mmCIF file of C-alpha atoms in Angstrom:
data_model
loop_
_atom_site.group_PDB
_atom_site.id
_atom_site.type_symbol
_atom_site.label_atom_id
_atom_site.label_comp_id
_atom_site.label_asym_id
_atom_site.label_seq_id
_atom_site.Cartn_x
_atom_site.Cartn_y
_atom_site.Cartn_z
ATOM 1 C CA LYS A 63 1.376 25.635 -8.504
ATOM 2 C CA ILE A 64 2.592 23.658 -5.593
ATOM 3 C CA LEU A 65 6.023 22.115 -6.204
ATOM 4 C CA ALA A 66 7.468 18.913 -4.695
ATOM 5 C CA ALA A 67 10.628 19.169 -2.668
ATOM 6 C CA GLY A 68 12.463 17.112 -5.307
ATOM 7 C CA GLY A 69 12.464 17.187 -9.093
ATOM 8 C CA ASP A 70 14.710 20.151 -9.388
ATOM 9 C CA SER A 71 18.241 18.548 -9.174
ATOM 10 C CA GLY A 72 19.191 19.805 -12.636
ATOM 11 C CA VAL A 73 19.616 16.219 -13.895
ATOM 12 C CA GLY A 74 16.926 15.927 -16.582
ATOM 13 C CA ILE A 75 16.307 12.233 -16.501
ATOM 14 C CA TYR A 76 16.071 12.106 -12.713
ATOM 15 C CA ASP A 77 13.790 15.200 -12.489
ATOM 16 C CA PHE A 78 11.555 13.723 -15.201
ATOM 17 C CA PHE A 79 11.411 10.474 -13.183
ATOM 18 C CA MET A 80 10.611 12.226 -9.850
ATOM 19 C CA GLY A 81 8.373 14.994 -11.095
ATOM 20 C CA ARG A 82 8.283 18.602 -10.000
ATOM 21 C CA GLU A 83 4.611 19.621 -9.733
ATOM 22 C CA LEU A 84 2.978 18.134 -6.588
ATOM 23 C CA ASN A 85 -0.638 18.137 -7.523
ATOM 24 C CA PRO A 86 -1.306 18.989 -11.226
ATOM 25 C CA ARG A 87 -5.027 19.895 -11.616
ATOM 26 C CA ILE A 88 -7.524 20.879 -14.194
ATOM 27 C CA GLY A 89 -9.856 22.981 -12.146
ATOM 28 C CA THR A 90 -10.653 20.831 -9.088
ATOM 29 C CA PHE A 91 -9.663 17.533 -10.836
ATOM 30 C CA ASP A 92 -6.491 16.220 -9.211
ATOM 31 C CA TRP A 93 -4.668 14.040 -11.753
ATOM 32 C CA LYS A 94 -2.403 12.403 -9.201
ATOM 33 C CA GLU A 95 -5.144 11.288 -6.891
ATOM 34 C CA PHE A 96 -7.219 10.053 -9.847
ATOM 35 C CA CYS A 97 -4.305 7.952 -11.235
ATOM 36 C CA GLU A 98 -3.473 6.626 -7.762
ATOM 37 C CA LEU A 99 -6.948 5.141 -7.306
ATOM 38 C CA ARG A 100 -8.875 4.729 -10.485
ATOM 39 C CA PRO A 101 -7.599 3.386 -13.856
ATOM 40 C CA GLY A 102 -4.692 1.257 -12.642
ATOM 41 C CA LEU A 103 -6.597 -0.403 -9.781
ATOM 42 C CA MET A 104 -9.639 -1.102 -11.970
ATOM 43 C CA ALA A 105 -7.486 -2.484 -14.769
ATOM 44 C CA TRP A 106 -5.860 -4.792 -12.156
ATOM 45 C CA VAL A 107 -9.247 -6.226 -11.212
ATOM 46 C CA LEU A 108 -10.219 -6.693 -14.876
ATOM 47 C CA LEU A 109 -7.019 -8.453 -15.738
ATOM 48 C CA ASN A 110 -7.603 -10.831 -12.791
ATOM 49 C CA VAL A 111 -11.171 -11.580 -13.954
ATOM 50 C CA SER A 112 -9.770 -12.171 -17.486
ATOM 51 C CA SER A 113 -7.308 -14.794 -16.021
ATOM 52 C CA ALA A 114 -10.200 -16.487 -14.158
ATOM 53 C CA HIS A 115 -12.112 -16.639 -17.493
ATOM 54 C CA GLN A 116 -9.099 -18.074 -19.283
ATOM 55 C CA GLN A 117 -8.666 -20.742 -16.570
ATOM 56 C CA TYR A 118 -12.370 -21.712 -16.901
ATOM 57 C CA THR A 119 -11.880 -21.900 -20.719
ATOM 58 C CA GLU A 120 -8.989 -24.257 -20.423
ATOM 59 C CA LEU A 121 -10.011 -26.340 -17.434
ATOM 60 C CA GLY A 122 -13.749 -26.092 -17.329
ATOM 61 C CA TYR A 123 -13.711 -24.765 -13.768
ATOM 62 C CA VAL A 124 -12.312 -21.962 -11.660
ATOM 63 C CA SER A 125 -9.979 -23.164 -8.854
ATOM 64 C CA GLY A 126 -10.196 -22.191 -5.248
ATOM 65 C CA SER A 127 -6.897 -20.274 -5.448
ATOM 66 C CA MET A 128 -8.187 -18.290 -8.449
ATOM 67 C CA ILE A 129 -11.448 -17.428 -6.717
ATOM 68 C CA LEU A 130 -9.589 -16.244 -3.647
ATOM 69 C CA ILE A 131 -6.981 -14.200 -5.527
ATOM 70 C CA ASN A 132 -9.784 -12.407 -7.291
ATOM 71 C CA LEU A 133 -11.638 -11.881 -4.040
ATOM 72 C CA PHE A 134 -8.550 -10.680 -2.145
ATOM 73 C CA HIS A 135 -7.607 -8.214 -4.787
ATOM 74 C CA MET A 136 -11.135 -6.927 -5.230
ATOM 75 C CA ILE A 137 -11.361 -6.236 -1.511
ATOM 76 C CA TYR A 138 -8.017 -4.492 -1.552
ATOM 77 C CA VAL A 139 -9.013 -2.296 -4.450
ATOM 78 C CA TRP A 140 -12.505 -1.591 -2.955
ATOM 79 C CA ASP A 141 -10.881 -0.639 0.322
ATOM 80 C CA GLY A 142 -8.536 1.814 -1.309
ATOM 81 C CA ILE A 143 -11.336 3.528 -3.262
ATOM 82 C CA PHE A 144 -13.863 3.426 -0.371
ATOM 83 C CA GLN A 145 -11.285 4.884 1.936
ATOM 84 C CA GLU A 146 -10.100 7.517 -0.537
ATOM 85 C CA SER A 147 -9.767 10.287 2.002
ATOM 86 C CA ALA A 148 -7.072 8.301 3.848
ATOM 87 C CA ILE A 149 -4.753 8.537 0.790
ATOM 88 C CA LEU A 150 -4.510 12.334 1.259
ATOM 89 C CA THR A 151 -1.995 11.880 4.086
ATOM 90 C CA THR A 152 0.264 9.320 2.221
ATOM 91 C CA MET A 153 3.745 10.097 0.918
ATOM 92 C CA ASP A 154 2.603 9.733 -2.724
ATOM 93 C CA ILE A 155 0.171 12.620 -2.320
ATOM 94 C CA THR A 156 1.952 14.863 0.194
ATOM 95 C CA THR A 157 5.596 14.586 -0.862
ATOM 96 C CA ASP A 158 6.262 13.092 -4.339
ATOM 97 C CA GLY A 159 5.884 15.042 -7.494
ATOM 98 C CA PHE A 160 3.720 13.653 -10.266
ATOM 99 C CA GLY A 161 6.571 12.446 -12.462
ATOM 100 C CA PHE A 162 7.254 9.308 -14.504
ATOM 101 C CA MET A 163 7.733 7.175 -11.378
ATOM 102 C CA LEU A 164 4.142 7.718 -10.153
ATOM 103 C CA VAL A 165 2.512 7.852 -13.645
ATOM 104 C CA PHE A 166 4.117 4.643 -14.801
ATOM 105 C CA GLY A 167 3.624 3.015 -11.408
ATOM 106 C CA ASP A 168 -0.105 3.884 -11.213
ATOM 107 C CA LEU A 169 -1.060 3.098 -14.821
ATOM 108 C CA VAL A 170 1.316 0.300 -15.857
ATOM 109 C CA TRP A 171 3.275 -1.279 -13.001
ATOM 110 C CA VAL A 172 0.394 -1.808 -10.710
ATOM 111 C CA PRO A 173 -2.165 -3.483 -13.057
ATOM 112 C CA PHE A 174 0.303 -5.500 -15.127
ATOM 113 C CA THR A 175 2.518 -6.864 -12.333
ATOM 114 C CA TYR A 176 0.127 -6.983 -9.394
ATOM 115 C CA SER A 177 -2.046 -9.341 -11.437
ATOM 116 C CA LEU A 178 0.815 -11.790 -11.854
ATOM 117 C CA GLN A 179 -0.535 -14.387 -9.414
ATOM 118 C CA ALA A 180 -3.874 -14.650 -11.281
ATOM 119 C CA ARG A 181 -2.019 -15.050 -14.548
ATOM 120 C CA TYR A 182 0.221 -17.760 -13.065
ATOM 121 C CA LEU A 183 -2.697 -19.703 -11.645
ATOM 122 C CA VAL A 184 -4.222 -20.085 -15.148
ATOM 123 C CA ARG A 185 -1.864 -22.937 -15.959
ATOM 124 C CA HIS A 186 0.021 -23.618 -12.689
ATOM 125 C CA ASP A 187 -2.743 -23.953 -10.023
ATOM 126 C CA PRO A 188 -1.544 -25.922 -6.950
ATOM 127 C CA ASP A 189 -5.031 -27.408 -6.463
ATOM 128 C CA PHE A 190 -5.111 -26.648 -2.761
ATOM 129 C CA GLY A 191 -7.729 -28.236 -0.578
ATOM 130 C CA ARG A 192 -10.014 -26.538 1.931
ATOM 131 C CA VAL A 193 -7.544 -26.622 4.832
ATOM 132 C CA GLU A 194 -4.763 -24.896 2.939
ATOM 133 C CA LEU A 195 -7.163 -22.303 1.467
ATOM 134 C CA ALA A 196 -8.656 -21.670 4.905
ATOM 135 C CA ALA A 197 -5.140 -21.072 6.366
ATOM 136 C CA ILE A 198 -4.348 -18.598 3.625
ATOM 137 C CA VAL A 199 -7.623 -16.779 4.152
ATOM 138 C CA ALA A 200 -6.697 -16.497 7.863
ATOM 139 C CA VAL A 201 -3.294 -14.994 6.924
ATOM 140 C CA ASN A 202 -5.002 -12.451 4.615
ATOM 141 C CA MET A 203 -7.539 -11.481 7.251
ATOM 142 C CA LEU A 204 -4.796 -10.930 9.782
ATOM 143 C CA GLY A 205 -2.975 -8.629 7.395
ATOM 144 C CA TYR A 206 -6.088 -6.706 6.448
ATOM 145 C CA TRP A 207 -7.112 -6.315 10.085
ATOM 146 C CA ILE A 208 -3.687 -4.810 10.983
ATOM 147 C CA PHE A 209 -3.587 -2.657 7.792
ATOM 148 C CA ARG A 210 -7.056 -1.234 8.000
ATOM 149 C CA SER A 211 -7.125 -0.795 11.791
ATOM 150 C CA ALA A 212 -3.791 1.044 11.913
ATOM 151 C CA ASN A 213 -4.608 3.303 8.962
ATOM 152 C CA GLY A 214 -8.055 3.997 10.310
ATOM 153 C CA GLN A 215 -6.737 4.859 13.787
ATOM 154 C CA LYS A 216 -4.158 7.324 12.361
ATOM 155 C CA ASP A 217 -6.699 8.919 10.040
ATOM 156 C CA SER A 218 -9.257 9.330 12.830
ATOM 157 C CA PHE A 219 -6.629 10.863 15.071
ATOM 158 C CA ARG A 220 -5.463 13.368 12.466
ATOM 159 C CA ARG A 221 -9.048 14.403 11.695
ATOM 160 C CA ASN A 222 -10.225 14.718 15.317
ATOM 161 C CA PRO A 223 -7.918 13.836 18.300
ATOM 162 C CA ASN A 224 -10.939 14.025 20.548
ATOM 163 C CA ASP A 225 -12.866 11.408 18.730
ATOM 164 C CA PRO A 226 -14.027 8.762 21.277
ATOM 165 C CA SER A 227 -12.313 6.001 19.264
ATOM 166 C CA VAL A 228 -8.847 7.611 19.659
ATOM 167 C CA ALA A 229 -9.239 10.092 22.579
ATOM 168 C CA GLN A 230 -7.576 7.667 24.985
ATOM 169 C CA LEU A 231 -4.388 7.293 22.938
ATOM 170 C CA ASN A 232 -1.102 8.857 24.213
ATOM 171 C CA TYR A 233 0.796 11.247 21.955
ATOM 172 C CA LEU A 234 3.860 13.447 21.740
ATOM 173 C CA GLN A 235 3.205 17.072 21.163
ATOM 174 C CA THR A 236 5.851 18.371 18.817
ATOM 175 C CA LYS A 237 7.345 21.824 18.565
ATOM 176 C CA ARG A 238 5.652 22.059 15.159
ATOM 177 C CA GLY A 239 2.303 21.853 16.744
ATOM 178 C CA THR A 240 1.502 18.423 15.476
ATOM 179 C CA LYS A 241 1.013 15.221 17.470
ATOM 180 C CA LEU A 242 2.764 11.868 17.115
ATOM 181 C CA LEU A 243 0.897 8.817 18.380
ATOM 182 C CA LEU A 244 2.728 6.778 21.150
ATOM 183 C CA SER A 245 0.093 4.097 21.850
ATOM 184 C CA GLY A 246 -2.420 1.872 20.093
ATOM 185 C CA TRP A 247 -1.162 0.446 16.807
ATOM 186 C CA TRP A 248 1.407 3.294 16.382
ATOM 187 C CA GLY A 249 2.836 2.570 19.812
ATOM 188 C CA MET A 250 3.859 -0.881 18.598
ATOM 189 C CA ALA A 251 5.806 0.126 15.497
ATOM 190 C CA ARG A 252 6.328 3.244 13.486
ATOM 191 C CA LYS A 253 5.173 1.562 10.235
ATOM 192 C CA ILE A 254 2.816 -1.112 11.540
ATOM 193 C CA ASN A 255 0.493 -0.483 8.611
ATOM 194 C CA TYR A 256 3.225 -1.521 6.278
ATOM 195 C CA SER A 257 3.439 -4.840 8.147
ATOM 196 C CA GLY A 258 -0.216 -5.538 7.681
ATOM 197 C CA ASP A 259 0.027 -4.591 4.009
ATOM 198 C CA TYR A 260 2.962 -7.009 3.517
ATOM 199 C CA ILE A 261 1.160 -9.844 5.225
ATOM 200 C CA MET A 262 -1.815 -9.421 2.862
ATOM 201 C CA GLY A 263 0.567 -9.467 -0.148
ATOM 202 C CA LEU A 264 2.302 -12.606 1.124
ATOM 203 C CA SER A 265 -1.108 -14.366 1.317
ATOM 204 C CA TRP A 266 -1.628 -13.541 -2.395
ATOM 205 C CA CYS A 267 1.573 -15.318 -3.215
ATOM 206 C CA LEU A 268 0.856 -18.347 -1.007
ATOM 207 C CA LEU A 269 -2.192 -19.110 -3.100
ATOM 208 C CA CYS A 270 0.192 -20.081 -5.958
ATOM 209 C CA GLY A 271 1.958 -22.841 -3.986
ATOM 210 C CA PHE A 272 5.730 -23.313 -3.878
ATOM 211 C CA ASP A 273 6.678 -24.764 -7.298
ATOM 212 C CA SER A 274 8.062 -21.452 -8.648
ATOM 213 C CA ILE A 275 9.506 -18.194 -7.273
ATOM 214 C CA VAL A 276 7.782 -16.183 -10.052
ATOM 215 C CA PRO A 277 4.468 -15.580 -8.191
ATOM 216 C CA TYR A 278 6.514 -14.552 -5.165
ATOM 217 C CA TYR A 279 7.785 -11.553 -7.172
ATOM 218 C CA TYR A 280 5.329 -9.372 -5.346
ATOM 219 C CA ALA A 281 6.472 -10.384 -1.849
ATOM 220 C CA ILE A 282 10.132 -9.759 -2.819
ATOM 221 C CA TYR A 283 9.515 -6.456 -4.618
ATOM 222 C CA PHE A 284 7.163 -5.186 -1.937
ATOM 223 C CA ALA A 285 9.613 -5.928 0.893
ATOM 224 C CA ILE A 286 12.298 -3.864 -0.873
ATOM 225 C CA LEU A 287 9.747 -1.139 -1.575
ATOM 226 C CA LEU A 288 8.508 -0.844 1.979
ATOM 227 C CA VAL A 289 12.010 -0.835 3.505
ATOM 228 C CA HIS A 290 13.068 1.852 1.108
ATOM 229 C CA ARG A 291 9.922 3.913 1.553
ATOM 230 C CA SER A 292 10.103 3.700 5.355
ATOM 231 C CA GLY A 293 13.684 4.894 5.173
ATOM 232 C CA ARG A 294 12.640 7.910 3.019
ATOM 233 C CA ASP A 295 9.776 8.673 5.414
ATOM 234 C CA ASP A 296 12.094 8.478 8.406
ATOM 235 C CA HIS A 297 14.511 10.944 6.772
ATOM 236 C CA ILE A 298 11.719 13.370 5.944
ATOM 237 C CA CYS A 299 10.348 13.137 9.477
ATOM 238 C CA GLN A 300 13.781 13.695 10.966
ATOM 239 C CA GLN A 301 14.064 16.961 8.944
ATOM 240 C CA LYS A 302 10.507 17.920 9.905
ATOM 241 C CA TYR A 303 10.548 17.169 13.604
ATOM 242 C CA GLY A 304 14.245 17.314 14.615
ATOM 243 C CA GLN A 305 14.712 16.349 18.227
ATOM 244 C CA ASP A 306 11.135 15.475 18.666
ATOM 245 C CA TRP A 307 11.614 12.686 16.062
ATOM 246 C CA ASP A 308 14.671 11.407 18.002
ATOM 247 C CA LEU A 309 12.545 11.264 21.153
ATOM 248 C CA TYR A 310 9.664 9.555 19.302
ATOM 249 C CA LYS A 311 12.029 6.814 18.001
ATOM 250 C CA GLU A 312 13.253 6.179 21.565
ATOM 251 C CA ILE A 313 9.654 5.697 22.708
ATOM 252 C CA VAL A 314 8.691 3.640 19.579
ATOM 253 C CA PRO A 315 12.015 1.988 18.586
ATOM 254 C CA TYR A 316 10.571 -0.584 16.142
ATOM 255 C CA ARG A 317 9.931 0.081 12.470
ATOM 256 C CA PHE A 318 7.711 -2.802 11.295
ATOM 257 C CA ILE A 319 7.268 -5.364 14.092
#
């Protein structure tokens, strides 16, 4: 069995939370990858659809904000499942053990908190007009473009640095034998994909208007999560690359923007 770097501190509760085994499997069936992409994401979509049905039951129509939140989330879930191979290089898969943190996060936290905007809209729809909705669609499209383009560029480079779509990019050859991108999206910021992901999440919250901070839970939580996760990733890369990582951060000094 492949073990995660953590999960062996000797503190039972902490180790249970972090997990020890990296990729628990039954045969070729990887439990962690399955839980990352299947039951929780699909339940999230179903809960959103349920909220839309409830709004229709109470109001006799489905609002523009409700339609868009369902559409935005469906596209996000579809993208994650369609681009499944890209998840293989993420921290959840490569670094974290399959402990309570990921199990609870995948199966409970994601579907029951990420669907909060749809649930809020059932009885607190801001009744936006076409101009407001179009502006929010533009914000979402901007975030998705950054998120998908950056992730796609990194994934293509890792698979085949000589691919015509990425062959022109500059990179730093590390002593470990791997390459760190210095141009394209990854020459702008070290976690530019997180920026796109956050912009998308903010557009979800904007659909709920400004009468309550409750639907902005996701934007607040996600900002904390991304800052913390980027710090963890920076620490891991520092240990992995040493002086090469110091040089890389001099060339690409920005983390998100």
